[in-house]
Every structure is written in structure tokens, then in C-alpha cells.
Amino acid sequence: MTDLADLLRAAVDHIGGVERPGQQQMAEAVQGAAATGEHLLVQAGTGTGKSLGYLVPGVVHAIDTGHPLVVATATIALQSQVVDRDLPRLAAALEPHLGRRPTYAMVKGRRNYLCRHKLAGGFPDEDEDSLLSVGAVDAARSARSQLGGEVVRVREWAEVTQSGDRDELVPGVSERAWRQVSVSAHECLGGRCPQLGECFVERSREVARDVDVVVTNHSFMAIDAFEGRQMLPEHDLLVVDEGHELVDRVTSTITDELTGAMVQAAARKAGRLAGTESVGAMVEAGEWLGQALDGCAEGRLLSLPDALALGLTRVRDTARAVQSALKPDRSAGADAAEGTDGARSVARAAVDEVFENAERVLAERDLDVVWVSTDPRRGAVLRVAPMSVSMLLRERVFSERTLVVTSATLELGGSFEPVASSLGLLGDGAPAWRGLDVGSPFDYPRQAIAYVAKHLPAPGRDGISEAALEELATLVEAAGGRTLGLFSSMRAAQRATEALRERLPGLPLRCQGEDQTATLVREFARDAPTCLFGTLSLWQGVDVPGPACQLVVIDRIPFPRPDDPLTSARSQAVARAGGNGFMAVSATHAALRLAQGAGRLVRRGEDRGVVAFLDSRLMTARYAGFLQRSLPPFWPTADKALVLAALRRLDETAGEPLPVEEPRLRGLGGAVDLAVAPPAARAEFTWTVAADDRLRASVAAGASLPELADGLDVDPAVVAARLRQLGLELADPTFSFG
């Protein structure tokens, strides 16, 4: 077997990179963990090249042992990067050295894929205005509505997609439209589905059973481990990338909720399949529960009020009766059963969820936190979540395989222990592990300034202040745009967007929610003056190197809300054990978010810029030192004049934004590996903005597909796929490129 260092060097050379000591150190540590079974927490700063740092030794381990490497990421952005960019290039680089091409696949939850049976009408409509059954007579009228247009576009895409993966559909569609063409795991008919042989999910998982690397996400990995569904192939090495997110993602995955409307909706789905009497009783129970929830104040429930307990009991008992009534009538014959299978499956899934959630809340488990919150659309919502997932992770994840947990932010306040504790790696019976910080190749003090607006008043509860908005406008103007604004709430992001559009009318500003996040990030990266403001999902995973992003602004320290039920419950538990609840929970949460947000600035060795904090507490509060030690070692200052001068110089000397990589064609397991795809799909070609613009102009001029392919020197199949992604339609007249 070729030496690990030689393989890593081959991979780096293939992508035109440079050798990095931290990457080599990480690869050796991952190889050692796989050999010894000792878990590894490895902090790899931005620019280390951590993906190759774990993929190269992971591929070697998979080929040597016959067990795949499983990689779990938190965000869709990184999942797509690993499958669409990193693995195709790595496979090409390692093939000459390993004797065969490493293989890979992506696995996600069922809701992420088209359901062919639902497309064919095998399930009932999700709601009254579902458009799956739109016919030719109604097509024109339906297309005039946004939902109708989206569903028509999804139907057309369904005819050509190889993967059925929602992420391949660019631009995307609303959640409401996607529900019309997908089913949940509980709704799926499984082996009874007449379209099983054509199922995108089953085909993707079949591909994943025989590959070297399987890429999934934290939530899917957690469900696979906790529920024992065996959706992932057997494996002995698991890499958790973006590991700082693991606890929150797992907690979210096993958080349940219940509303009165949810109970009634489940009863309606049961409809005539369960009998009028049992369904009517469940509808009444839903009304009772809704009234009980309306009478509860927002916040944590340390015990269940009598009215709520009675409402939940009625919901549980009536749901149990409907469950029994939904059992299929075997005497009706196979043909009748087939006609109701889809409706029965959807109804059972909805009723099962109601029953299980009501039963869980009524159990009042010691480690469950129950609370009531108000949703602007749905009203009062009852939620239940585990106070801690550390023991679950220890018992169900860490005990079954070797884990490598990696991120740019695992060491908080100079220690791995806060993160290790949340993962269940501390205390009696904890498995063996070690922490490793491989650093970053960047010279942070020379590349970036950390500016704290110390003169601003501490943020209050009324949202972003006028003084902070004025400070933000001054900074953005000096930078000539080029700003990523990270806010602690969507309300603050929207207010800042509106305020700066008034103050700086010449600068293009985009706010999260105005389009798909991935689309907004590409717009931000393409156009230097553009600013992008947003909240949580922009704090991590956004990778915009070069002069398009030279200023990152953080409006306030991102503490969790003090009235957040889970935060307060966890803080109280730490305090009861004799610890500092604020530092262990709230400050740790804030440190992770700050480190991730600040890390958006410097993405390569040539990057320069400023991270500006509009929260003076970062210098004045007693916990400021802990937060500062969690940040990259930027050059610190509170001198506003110096910072404004630096931003103006950067704007004056900035070059053009770097090319933006477009979404790639997807196959069953992920991106189409062009080197091993059928000849009709091969092309060593990357779509750029210029190529897309040329494509649009040529289509508008009437080019045919062969002429487009000849003009771009790209295979027609690849051009056709790109046309579908861009929503372009071909005309037939002849046309030649000039």
C-alpha cells in the first residue's frame, strides 16, 4: 500500500494546492484513530484542508478493511462540497496509486427525494389545492399561480433527473410545493410500493451499500444510530465534520411537538378509513388540546397543568383507537388494499406521530424538557426535547465505532473539555479520546483586524439600536460593500437591510429569505459591492474567499435567549451539580457561534479584511476573555478611525471577485463523476458565470443543442443538464457561435 504521505501529496498536487503541515498531522492522527479505536477530536482551522485530511486516510482504511468510511456533515453546503467537489477530484488523484478508483455516494432522508409513486397519484393530496392532478385543461390556469408553476416545473424535472435529489433542482421550490412530490419515512409504503424498483431513495441506498465513502448528515446518522434502522451500511469509522453542530442537530432531530390542529389534521387523514366514531372522537380531542394549550403561558412546564394533562390523555387514547381502526382489512382483497395503501400509510404516519408525542409528554421523563411556545402561524405549540443528548451519543454512537469529530471550532476558551462534555466523553465510563489542534496556515494577525465598537452602548432587548445601525452604515460604506452581516435575529437582519438601503442607496443589499440561501451567497460572491445580511445559517458554511467579502459584521454576542427552555434547564442542571451554568451553557454556545461567524472572513492566504463586533461587551464583560480566546487570533483594536482607513485601502486596491462555482449535475449517489460516467455525460468542464451568460445569449438567439455543445466544446448531455438547471428552453433554428 502506498504511504499515506505520498497519497496526501498526490491529492494536494491534483487540485493544485500546497502541502500544509496541519493537514498532514491531521491525516496521520485519523489513520492512528482508525487503527487504535481511540476517538479523536481534531480542531482544524480554516485553510487546513481538513476534508482531504480525513478523506485520504478514510479511503485507505475503507479499501484495506472493506468497511466504508461514513462522513456526516451538519449543513447541505458542506455535504454538497464533499460529494460534488472534493471526492471527484480525490478519486481521480488516488486511482493511479490505489489500483482502482475510490467510489462514493450520498445518502439523505426520504423527504429529500422525489417519490415516483406520489407523482403517479398513489398518495392522497397533501391539501385541498394540491396540484399533482392538474390536467391539460387546467394547466394554463394552474401555471398562473406560483404553486402551480412550481409543481409543473418539478414534474418536468422529474422526467430527466437521475437522482431525484431536491438539491439538484435549481432554482428550488417552496416547501409546500415539495410536499406534493415527496413522502416521509413513516408515510412510505416500503416493500408494498408498486414503484419500488424505480424508487430514488432505494436506488441511492443500494449504490451506497457498495462504495468506499458514504456522505450523509448529522440528523440521518443520529436516526440510524438511535432507531436501529440500518439505513447506513455497516461501518467502523465515522467522521463527523462540523462537529460543533452535532449536539444541536441531534437534539433537534429528537425534539417532538404537538398542537390541536396537528391532532385534527391527523384525524382527517384517517377519514373514512378508520370509521366516523373514532375519527370524530380524535377531532374533539384535538379541539380540547388546543383549548388547553391556549390557556398555558409560554415557557417551560415543570409539571403538566390538569387541563393539559387531560387533553393529552384524550389525544393519546383516541389516537390509539384510530390506530387500531386503520389496520388494513385483509378480507377486502388485494385490489382494494392497493387502492388505499397510500392513503392508509399517510394516515397511519400522522396518527402514530400524534400518539407517540402525546405519550412521551405524559410520561414526564426526568431528562425531558417540556414547554409551550407561540408560533405566529400555528398558535400555541407544545414541545418536548431531551435536556442532554450526551449519554445517547456515548451509548449509541461512540460505543459502536471509532469517531473522528472535526471542526474549525472545537477548542473553546483554550480547552476541548466543553465540547467533549456535551458529547458524553467526560465522566465515569467515558470512552478513550484525545484532542488535537492542528492550527491554521493563515497568519491571522497580519491578515485581519478584530474591531470592537467599544463606544457603543451594550445591546438591549429592543433590537439593534440606531447607534449600531449608524456604525454599520459607516463601516459598509468604507468597505465599498463587500460585507457579510451576521445578526442574532432575523428581525435585526431585516431592519439593518431596510436601514442601509435608505442610507446607502447605491449599494446592492440582499437579505436572507429573499431567495434560496445558496443563490444569495452566489450573488454575494459574484459582485463585490453586494452585501448579504442574515442570521443563523450564514454564521457557518458560507465560503466566499477573495475581495467579495472583506468585512464581516456581527451585531451582538449570540447568546441563546435567557428564556429558552432548554438553555435554562441545562444551566440549572449544571448549577445543581455545583458548576457555573452560564459559562457552561450560554457562554459556550456564544463562543461557538462567534468563532464560526468570525471564521467567514479569512478563507485563503491572500484574504484581508475586518471582523467588526458591534457589541461592546466583548471587551467589557467578565466573560469577555473566554469569548476572545475562542476566536481566531486577529489583530485586535477599538480604534474606529484606523479600521475605516484600512477598509478604504482594501476597497481601493481590491481585485475582481473570484469565479463562482455553480451547482453540478447530480447522479444517484451525488455529483456525476465525469471521469467514470457514461461517454454521453463526460466533459472536463466547469460552468462559470461567463459560460452561463454565453449559454443564455445563444439560446435566446435560437441555437440548437448540437450547436451549443460545439460552440462550448462540451458534451451535449452536459449542456442539456445545464439548460435544465437554468430553466432554459431550446429553439430549433440553426445558429453558430461567433
XYZ file of C-alpha atoms in Angstrom:
738
model
C 0.000 0.000 0.000
C 1.319 3.474 -0.884
C 2.459 5.592 2.062
C -0.183 7.952 3.492
C 2.053 10.982 2.986
C 2.501 10.097 -0.700
C -1.252 9.705 -1.188
C -1.978 13.017 0.506
C 0.686 14.703 -1.620
C -0.867 13.236 -4.783
C -4.293 14.531 -3.789
C -2.987 18.006 -2.996
C -0.985 18.151 -6.247
C -4.032 17.091 -8.269
C -6.115 20.027 -7.029
C -3.253 22.487 -7.402
C -2.858 23.009 -3.668
C 0.158 23.267 -1.393
C 1.312 20.953 1.358
C 0.166 22.004 4.820
C 1.740 20.605 7.997
C -1.596 20.733 9.814
C -3.278 18.673 7.112
C -0.504 16.053 7.260
C -0.730 15.959 11.063
C -4.497 15.516 10.874
C -4.298 12.720 8.303
C -1.804 10.804 10.450
C -3.995 11.275 13.525
C -7.094 9.994 11.673
C -5.132 6.977 10.459
C -3.980 6.337 14.036
C -7.513 6.618 15.437
C -8.819 4.147 12.860
C -6.084 1.690 13.843
C -6.410 2.011 17.650
C -10.127 2.718 18.076
C -9.401 5.798 20.193
C -11.840 8.617 19.412
C -10.348 11.831 18.070
C -11.446 15.457 18.392
C -9.417 17.457 15.899
C -9.641 21.213 15.541
C -8.543 22.170 12.048
C -8.568 25.882 11.366
C -9.776 27.396 8.119
C -7.325 26.711 5.305
C -6.024 23.476 6.786
C -7.776 21.430 4.119
C -9.487 19.216 6.660
C -11.652 17.458 4.065
C -8.580 15.856 2.485
C -7.134 15.439 5.975
C -9.830 12.909 6.816
C -10.841 11.651 3.354
C -7.414 10.340 2.310
C -6.816 8.149 5.406
C -10.509 7.258 5.433
C -10.397 5.966 1.849
C -7.263 3.954 2.642
C -8.993 2.442 5.691
C -12.087 1.581 3.636
C -10.088 -0.175 0.927
C -7.911 -2.036 3.461
C -10.794 -3.256 5.645
C -13.725 -3.467 3.231
C -15.790 -1.272 5.554
C -16.828 2.135 4.179
C -15.887 5.456 5.668
C -19.048 7.320 6.691
C -18.855 11.125 6.713
C -21.630 13.105 8.437
C -21.880 16.853 7.926
C -24.237 19.387 9.505
C -25.009 21.584 6.526
C -26.179 20.899 2.996
C -23.442 23.244 1.773
C -20.627 21.086 3.131
C -22.362 17.835 2.195
C -22.576 19.050 -1.389
C -18.979 20.299 -1.319
C -17.656 16.918 -0.215
C -19.659 14.986 -2.832
C -19.621 17.464 -5.700
C -16.098 18.842 -5.421
C -13.771 17.041 -3.006
C -14.492 13.379 -3.740
C -14.454 13.515 -7.571
C -11.038 15.168 -7.539
C -9.741 12.886 -4.794
C -10.884 9.782 -6.673
C -9.066 10.904 -9.813
C -5.910 11.686 -7.829
C -5.755 8.381 -5.920
C -6.718 5.976 -8.698
C -3.176 5.544 -10.108
C -1.801 4.859 -6.612
C -4.513 2.559 -5.265
C -5.028 0.398 -8.331
C -8.699 1.300 -8.610
C -10.887 4.361 -8.423
C -12.370 5.044 -4.955
C -16.169 5.142 -5.031
C -18.618 7.258 -3.059
C -22.302 8.036 -2.599
C -24.548 10.455 -0.747
C -27.396 9.311 1.499
C -30.102 11.591 2.888
C -33.543 11.354 4.419
C -36.509 10.263 2.334
C -38.092 13.731 2.283
C -35.131 14.960 0.217
C -36.103 12.818 -2.778
C -38.947 12.707 -5.252
C -41.460 9.912 -4.703
C -42.390 8.335 -8.036
C -45.497 6.715 -6.563
C -46.749 10.067 -5.309
C -46.043 11.648 -8.683
C -48.186 8.919 -10.239
C -51.090 9.729 -7.903
C -50.520 6.886 -5.465
C -50.974 9.100 -2.401
C -53.765 11.486 -1.411
C -53.261 15.207 -1.941
C -51.423 16.985 0.874
C -54.046 19.712 0.941
C -57.113 20.854 -0.912
C -55.227 22.857 -3.504
C -52.671 20.195 -4.302
C -51.706 20.393 -7.967
C -50.467 16.884 -8.630
C -53.628 16.066 -10.526
C -53.562 19.118 -12.757
C -54.561 18.094 -16.280
C -54.018 19.664 -19.663
C -57.310 21.597 -19.490
C -56.324 23.260 -16.235
C -52.597 23.589 -16.922
C -52.675 27.164 -18.158
C -54.768 28.367 -15.228
C -52.625 26.488 -12.688
C -49.384 27.789 -14.149
C -50.508 31.310 -13.312
C -50.190 30.546 -9.622
C -46.785 30.284 -8.016
C -47.523 26.886 -6.506
C -48.872 25.596 -9.800
C -45.800 26.778 -11.663
C -43.518 25.167 -9.106
C -45.244 21.813 -9.247
C -45.297 21.833 -13.057
C -41.553 22.562 -13.032
C -40.890 19.749 -10.560
C -42.878 17.362 -12.768
C -40.794 18.317 -15.795
C -37.583 17.918 -13.808
C -38.743 14.505 -12.599
C -38.637 13.278 -16.199
C -34.915 13.972 -16.554
C -33.303 13.777 -13.112
C -31.070 10.803 -12.366
C -31.028 11.322 -8.603
C -34.438 12.741 -7.635
C -32.469 14.774 -5.083
C -34.107 18.086 -4.198
C -30.745 19.868 -4.095
C -30.294 19.236 -7.815
C -33.368 21.347 -8.610
C -32.028 24.866 -9.260
C -33.700 27.217 -8.615
C -35.556 25.393 -5.875
C -39.224 25.319 -4.950
C -41.139 26.112 -1.797
C -41.603 23.568 0.973
C -45.314 23.496 0.194
C -44.647 22.530 -3.413
C -42.064 19.917 -2.455
C -44.540 18.210 -0.111
C -46.680 17.468 -3.166
C -43.974 15.210 -4.611
C -42.285 13.637 -1.579
C -43.163 11.421 1.388
C -41.692 10.957 4.854
C -40.122 7.723 6.049
C -43.274 6.935 8.036
C -45.564 7.520 5.040
C -43.529 5.381 2.655
C -45.120 2.094 1.584
C -41.764 0.312 1.658
C -41.819 -3.142 0.081
C -45.511 -2.746 -0.842
C -44.831 0.182 -3.174
C -45.551 -0.613 -6.841
C -42.739 1.778 -7.849
C -40.139 0.210 -5.533
C -37.834 -0.753 -8.383
C -37.713 2.865 -9.593
C -37.508 4.483 -6.141
C -34.816 7.166 -5.961
C -34.254 6.534 -2.250
C -33.860 2.778 -2.601
C -31.577 3.177 -5.592
C -29.376 5.714 -3.778
C -29.093 3.410 -0.748
C -28.350 0.440 -2.974
C -25.473 2.400 -4.507
C -24.260 3.321 -1.000
C -24.033 -0.329 0.076
C -21.024 -0.964 -2.133
C -18.886 2.189 -2.030
C -15.811 3.322 -0.144
C -17.206 6.607 1.195
C -20.792 7.367 2.235
C -21.656 11.020 2.862
C -24.697 11.817 4.985
C -25.805 14.393 7.567
C -25.888 14.551 11.351
C -29.631 14.008 11.603
C -29.700 10.960 9.331
C -26.725 9.477 11.171
C -28.455 10.028 14.522
C -31.722 8.410 13.402
C -29.775 5.455 12.022
C -27.925 5.013 15.327
C -30.778 5.728 17.759
C -33.591 3.869 15.998
C -31.550 0.974 14.637
C -32.998 1.248 11.124
C -29.702 0.217 9.485
C -30.108 2.727 6.680
C -26.343 3.227 6.561
C -24.060 0.331 5.614
C -22.107 -1.326 8.401
C -19.040 0.782 9.211
C -16.329 1.070 11.845
C -15.078 4.606 11.131
C -17.306 7.696 11.256
C -16.108 11.240 10.600
C -18.368 13.954 11.978
C -17.488 17.158 10.151
C -18.782 20.463 11.551
C -18.694 18.589 14.847
C -19.510 21.703 16.885
C -23.053 21.363 15.490
C -23.594 17.722 16.391
C -25.337 18.220 19.754
C -27.785 20.816 18.427
C -28.590 18.811 15.286
C -29.178 15.617 17.239
C -31.304 17.463 19.806
C -33.402 18.944 17.015
C -33.820 15.516 15.406
C -35.362 14.016 18.555
C -37.460 17.037 19.548
C -41.197 16.400 19.206
C -44.175 18.772 19.074
C -47.944 18.716 19.247
C -50.786 21.136 18.518
C -54.552 20.842 18.476
C -54.588 21.443 14.732
C -52.000 18.710 14.216
C -54.264 16.212 16.000
C -57.282 17.243 13.921
C -55.293 17.074 10.680
C -54.186 13.537 11.519
C -57.796 12.564 12.223
C -58.942 13.996 8.889
C -56.271 11.995 7.063
C -57.682 8.865 8.681
C -61.088 9.900 7.292
C -63.315 7.052 6.165
C -60.518 4.511 6.595
C -60.929 4.489 10.371
C -64.654 4.921 10.912
C -66.688 8.000 11.760
C -66.905 7.404 15.504
C -63.188 7.019 16.268
C -62.182 9.848 13.920
C -64.804 12.178 15.427
C -63.533 11.440 18.926
C -59.979 12.285 17.839
C -61.124 15.566 16.270
C -62.809 16.504 19.561
C -59.654 15.569 21.475
C -57.686 17.909 19.207
C -60.100 20.744 19.980
C -59.748 20.037 23.695
C -55.926 20.025 23.460
C -55.916 23.309 21.528
C -58.028 24.994 24.203
C -55.785 23.635 26.962
C -52.653 24.919 25.181
C -54.239 28.338 24.678
C -54.636 28.517 28.446
C -50.930 27.859 29.079
C -48.369 30.639 29.393
C -45.322 30.480 27.145
C -42.296 28.817 28.674
C -41.177 25.631 30.361
C -43.685 23.388 32.111
C -42.175 21.863 35.255
C -45.387 19.859 35.647
C -48.431 19.382 33.420
C -51.478 21.530 34.280
C -54.583 19.405 34.889
C -56.399 20.632 31.767
C -53.380 19.942 29.564
C -52.812 16.503 31.092
C -56.463 15.613 30.467
C -56.293 16.899 26.885
C -53.142 14.877 26.186
C -54.711 11.759 27.688
C -57.735 12.094 25.417
C -55.471 12.639 22.399
C -53.392 9.572 23.244
C -56.405 7.329 23.822
C -58.359 8.424 20.752
C -55.238 8.155 18.592
C -54.754 4.595 19.850
C -58.317 3.763 18.820
C -57.759 5.222 15.337
C -54.510 3.262 15.028
C -56.461 0.058 15.587
C -59.154 1.102 13.119
C -56.529 1.840 10.456
C -55.283 -1.720 10.306
C -55.912 -2.951 6.746
C -58.974 -5.070 6.066
C -57.450 -8.270 4.650
C -60.884 -9.548 3.633
C -61.311 -6.701 1.133
C -58.934 -8.294 -1.345
C -55.579 -7.264 -2.809
C -57.001 -4.859 -5.403
C -58.951 -2.876 -2.816
C -55.982 -2.813 -0.468
C -53.707 -1.494 -3.210
C -56.078 1.371 -3.878
C -55.969 2.582 -0.286
C -52.370 1.737 0.615
C -51.090 5.259 0.022
C -53.883 6.964 1.941
C -53.652 4.440 4.779
C -49.878 4.871 5.037
C -50.145 8.672 5.209
C -52.901 8.437 7.813
C -51.024 5.911 9.935
C -47.889 8.070 9.892
C -49.797 11.146 11.075
C -51.767 9.295 13.777
C -48.682 7.408 15.006
C -46.819 10.689 15.413
C -49.661 12.198 17.440
C -49.936 9.103 19.654
C -46.187 8.836 20.298
C -45.746 12.539 21.062
C -48.688 12.651 23.466
C -47.451 9.526 25.221
C -43.931 10.967 25.537
C -45.137 14.191 27.159
C -47.443 12.328 29.532
C -44.527 10.125 30.644
C -42.848 13.243 32.170
C -39.380 11.704 31.946
C -36.742 13.238 34.204
C -34.446 14.216 31.334
C -37.154 15.583 29.035
C -37.871 19.319 28.914
C -41.463 20.282 28.041
C -42.501 23.783 27.073
C -45.142 25.847 25.281
C -44.255 28.364 22.599
C -46.323 30.509 20.262
C -45.960 30.182 16.524
C -47.292 33.167 14.523
C -48.989 30.801 12.072
C -49.962 27.806 14.208
C -50.615 29.355 17.590
C -49.664 27.524 20.796
C -47.257 24.609 20.258
C -46.305 22.003 22.854
C -42.696 20.824 22.510
C -40.580 18.205 24.251
C -36.832 17.689 23.917
C -34.069 15.927 25.864
C -32.157 18.126 28.308
C -28.963 16.416 27.184
C -28.014 14.007 24.416
C -24.543 13.271 25.791
C -25.370 9.798 27.149
C -27.311 8.915 23.995
C -24.306 9.837 21.884
C -21.957 7.907 24.160
C -24.084 4.749 24.163
C -25.442 4.693 20.612
C -22.777 6.415 18.539
C -19.368 6.359 20.244
C -19.712 2.798 21.559
C -20.305 1.221 18.143
C -17.490 2.656 16.014
C -14.439 4.919 16.011
C -15.336 8.595 15.711
C -13.314 11.469 14.346
C -15.054 14.724 15.265
C -13.624 17.707 13.439
C -14.350 21.410 13.067
C -12.582 24.746 12.977
C -14.093 25.434 16.417
C -13.836 22.641 18.971
C -11.446 24.224 21.452
C -13.350 26.815 23.474
C -11.596 29.102 25.925
C -8.429 27.110 25.223
C -9.869 23.669 26.085
C -11.575 20.720 24.369
C -13.466 19.820 27.543
C -16.642 21.911 26.985
C -17.304 20.162 23.660
C -16.141 16.765 24.924
C -18.548 17.021 27.863
C -21.503 17.755 25.567
C -20.617 14.652 23.524
C -20.568 12.346 26.559
C -16.782 11.930 26.536
C -16.203 13.029 30.150
C -17.125 11.360 33.433
C -17.337 7.783 34.658
C -17.403 5.205 31.916
C -16.411 7.623 29.151
C -14.542 6.089 26.201
C -10.919 6.932 25.446
C -10.357 10.037 23.328
C -7.813 12.725 22.636
C -7.958 16.291 21.398
C -5.679 17.684 18.725
C -5.394 21.251 17.407
C -3.540 21.276 14.086
C -3.766 25.053 13.795
C -4.264 27.055 10.616
C -1.846 28.008 7.825
C -3.116 31.592 7.921
C -1.255 34.489 9.530
C -4.341 35.874 11.255
C -2.724 38.911 12.967
C -1.380 40.125 9.604
C -4.433 39.230 7.530
C -7.333 40.503 9.609
C -8.402 43.041 12.199
C -10.852 42.309 15.005
C -12.632 45.591 15.744
C -14.881 46.020 18.769
C -17.064 49.156 18.730
C -16.381 49.788 22.406
C -18.029 53.214 22.321
C -21.467 51.756 21.520
C -23.904 51.091 24.358
C -24.422 47.417 25.206
C -27.234 45.902 23.119
C -30.662 45.966 24.724
C -33.823 43.940 24.314
C -35.358 46.308 21.753
C -33.303 45.016 18.855
C -30.481 46.684 17.002
C -30.064 50.327 18.073
C -29.876 53.433 15.892
C -26.277 53.933 17.045
C -25.382 50.413 15.908
C -27.112 50.964 12.559
C -25.172 54.177 12.038
C -21.929 52.369 12.899
C -22.836 49.589 10.464
C -23.557 52.057 7.648
C -20.226 53.813 8.209
C -18.289 50.549 8.093
C -20.108 49.227 4.998
C -19.630 52.499 3.134
C -15.895 52.499 3.881
C -15.627 48.906 2.649
C -17.433 49.724 -0.601
C -19.953 46.991 0.165
C -18.179 43.606 0.321
C -19.950 42.932 3.632
C -21.385 39.814 5.233
C -23.675 40.899 8.060
C -24.343 38.262 10.725
C -27.235 39.033 13.028
C -28.610 37.384 16.137
C -32.197 37.509 14.845
C -33.993 37.745 11.525
C -35.761 40.869 12.726
C -32.393 42.580 13.251
C -31.143 41.442 9.837
C -34.265 42.759 8.111
C -34.167 46.069 9.977
C -30.495 46.541 9.107
C -31.216 45.784 5.450
C -34.029 48.328 5.320
C -31.981 50.982 7.161
C -28.930 50.634 4.933
C -30.997 50.636 1.761
C -32.123 54.103 2.833
C -28.696 55.296 3.977
C -26.646 53.755 1.132
C -28.985 53.594 -1.885
C -26.130 52.956 -4.317
C -25.105 49.641 -2.760
C -26.937 46.392 -3.584
C -28.112 44.711 -0.360
C -29.625 41.238 -0.085
C -31.261 39.746 2.971
C -31.671 36.095 3.855
C -35.136 34.899 2.929
C -35.355 36.942 -0.274
C -34.190 33.845 -2.215
C -32.613 30.478 -1.503
C -29.581 30.921 0.711
C -27.245 29.219 -1.775
C -28.437 31.561 -4.544
C -27.932 34.633 -2.351
C -24.421 33.528 -1.413
C -23.503 33.085 -5.088
C -24.832 36.577 -5.867
C -22.815 37.983 -2.974
C -19.655 36.224 -4.161
C -20.014 37.365 -7.789
C -20.484 41.093 -7.220
C -18.046 42.985 -4.985
C -20.360 45.856 -3.899
C -23.129 43.447 -2.874
C -23.795 42.989 0.847
C -25.547 39.976 2.325
C -27.300 40.144 5.694
C -28.781 37.204 7.528
C -28.907 35.063 10.605
C -28.035 31.577 11.845
C -27.369 29.621 8.633
C -24.982 32.326 7.379
C -22.828 32.095 10.519
C -21.278 28.884 9.214
C -20.742 27.108 5.925
C -20.508 30.322 3.867
C -17.225 30.180 1.946
C -16.595 33.376 -0.027
C -12.842 33.888 -0.411
C -11.302 36.901 -2.110
C -12.294 40.563 -2.350
C -16.066 39.933 -2.431
C -16.010 39.610 1.381
C -13.665 41.984 3.184
C -15.899 42.952 6.094
C -17.823 40.665 8.431
C -20.098 42.449 10.907
C -21.553 40.716 13.972
C -24.291 42.737 15.634
C -24.154 41.199 19.123
C -22.787 38.285 21.127
C -25.032 35.386 20.078
C -26.149 34.184 23.495
C -29.177 31.907 23.497
C -32.320 33.622 24.711
C -32.397 33.663 28.535
C -35.970 32.369 28.478
C -35.109 29.483 26.141
C -36.436 26.393 27.954
C -33.602 24.067 27.001
C -30.900 26.597 27.829
C -32.386 27.410 31.224
C -32.942 23.721 32.043
C -29.348 22.844 31.150
C -27.969 25.820 33.077
C -29.965 24.859 36.155
C -28.751 21.271 35.929
C -25.117 22.435 35.826
C -25.715 24.779 38.764
C -27.287 21.978 40.818
C -24.160 19.924 40.192
C -22.021 22.758 41.546
C -20.899 24.287 38.249
C -21.337 27.649 36.551
C -24.441 27.239 34.405
C -23.965 30.471 32.488
C -20.384 29.695 31.455
C -21.064 26.002 30.741
C -24.129 26.623 28.581
C -24.735 30.196 27.410
C -21.113 31.355 27.126
C -20.070 28.100 25.428
C -22.905 28.468 22.912
C -21.924 32.080 22.215
C -18.236 31.200 21.846
C -19.010 28.575 19.205
C -21.199 30.944 17.209
C -18.709 33.823 17.426
C -15.826 31.639 16.287
C -17.857 30.306 13.368
C -19.069 33.750 12.347
C -15.645 35.378 12.553
C -14.246 32.476 10.530
C -16.225 33.619 7.472
C -13.654 36.358 6.766
C -10.298 34.701 6.071
C -10.758 31.764 3.715
C -7.344 31.699 1.983
C -3.832 33.020 2.471
C -4.376 36.138 0.345
C -7.533 37.323 2.096
C -7.519 40.561 4.068
C -10.269 42.269 5.992
C -12.030 43.259 9.203
C -14.376 41.466 11.581
C -16.404 44.143 13.361
C -18.285 43.434 16.578
C -21.000 45.963 17.410
C -21.264 44.613 20.968
C -19.050 46.410 23.493
C -19.446 43.565 25.999
C -16.822 41.650 24.047
C -14.283 43.902 25.772
C -16.007 44.956 28.979
C -17.853 41.901 30.369
C -16.338 39.476 32.883
C -16.692 36.622 30.378
C -15.017 38.581 27.555
C -11.695 36.779 27.944
C -13.310 33.358 27.439
C -15.002 34.539 24.256
C -11.853 36.227 22.933
C -9.766 33.071 23.442
C -12.247 31.185 21.280
C -11.750 33.495 18.275
C -9.028 33.273 15.632
C -6.047 35.408 16.740
C -6.885 38.506 14.676
C -5.136 41.815 15.371
C -7.423 43.494 17.957
C -8.389 47.152 18.127
C -11.135 49.522 19.245
C -9.825 52.374 17.047
C -12.636 53.231 14.630
C -10.602 55.674 12.523
C -7.889 53.077 11.968
C -10.441 50.474 10.897
C -12.230 52.806 8.476
C -8.919 53.743 6.873
C -7.985 50.083 6.499
C -11.336 49.267 4.869
C -10.982 52.142 2.396
C -7.489 50.966 1.402
C -8.746 47.434 0.912
C -11.599 48.673 -1.281
C -9.294 50.824 -3.404
C -6.778 48.025 -4.010
C -9.200 45.078 -4.325
C -9.139 42.946 -7.434
C -12.039 41.263 -9.179
C -14.152 38.703 -7.282
C -13.074 35.105 -7.702
C -15.008 32.795 -10.076
C -18.091 31.245 -8.501
C -18.631 27.506 -8.771
C -22.111 26.594 -9.987
C -24.205 23.600 -8.857
C -23.105 20.380 -10.530
C -25.053 17.711 -12.326
C -26.192 15.053 -9.823
C -26.343 11.303 -10.253
C -27.774 8.675 -7.904
C -25.022 8.861 -5.319
C -24.226 12.551 -5.659
C -22.400 14.592 -8.254
C -21.828 12.857 -11.550
C -18.229 11.643 -11.578
C -17.427 12.742 -15.109
C -14.337 10.563 -15.379
C -16.328 7.356 -14.884
C -19.716 8.422 -16.226
C -21.056 7.032 -19.492
C -19.463 8.706 -22.524
C -22.559 10.832 -23.111
C -22.106 12.500 -19.743
C -18.345 13.070 -19.805
C -16.841 16.531 -20.007
C -13.948 18.186 -18.209
C -15.834 21.450 -17.925
C -16.785 23.788 -15.078
C -19.734 26.121 -15.556
C -18.764 29.726 -14.920
C -20.797 32.911 -14.932
C -19.351 33.768 -18.340
C -20.263 30.340 -19.733
C -23.803 30.633 -18.379
C -24.194 34.105 -19.889
C -22.966 32.815 -23.234
C -25.382 29.908 -22.987
C -28.340 32.211 -22.297
C -27.433 34.544 -25.164
C -27.041 31.658 -27.564
C -30.367 30.094 -26.588
C -32.067 33.465 -26.996
C -30.562 33.660 -30.488
C -32.078 30.288 -31.403
C -29.169 27.858 -31.043
C -29.807 24.112 -31.254
C -28.318 21.651 -28.756
C -25.569 20.361 -31.109
C -24.545 23.942 -31.904
C -24.434 24.839 -28.203
C -22.288 21.800 -27.489
C -19.950 22.514 -30.425
C -19.586 26.177 -29.506
C -18.661 25.428 -25.905
C -16.765 22.229 -26.768
C -18.843 20.367 -24.178
C -20.739 17.093 -24.467
C -24.413 17.645 -25.413
C -25.626 15.683 -22.365
C -23.786 18.069 -20.056
C -25.157 21.100 -21.907
C -28.680 19.676 -21.716
C -28.342 19.156 -17.980
C -27.159 22.738 -17.535
C -30.061 24.053 -19.617
C -32.481 22.229 -17.329
C -30.796 23.658 -14.240
C -31.087 27.185 -15.630
C -34.659 26.694 -16.833
C -33.751 27.420 -20.469
C -35.692 26.024 -23.430
C -34.172 25.375 -26.840
C -35.466 26.535 -30.186
C -34.704 24.721 -33.449
C -33.372 27.361 -35.886
C -29.738 26.967 -36.859
C -27.198 29.156 -35.158
C -23.429 29.267 -34.983
C -21.164 30.752 -32.389
C -19.050 33.660 -33.492
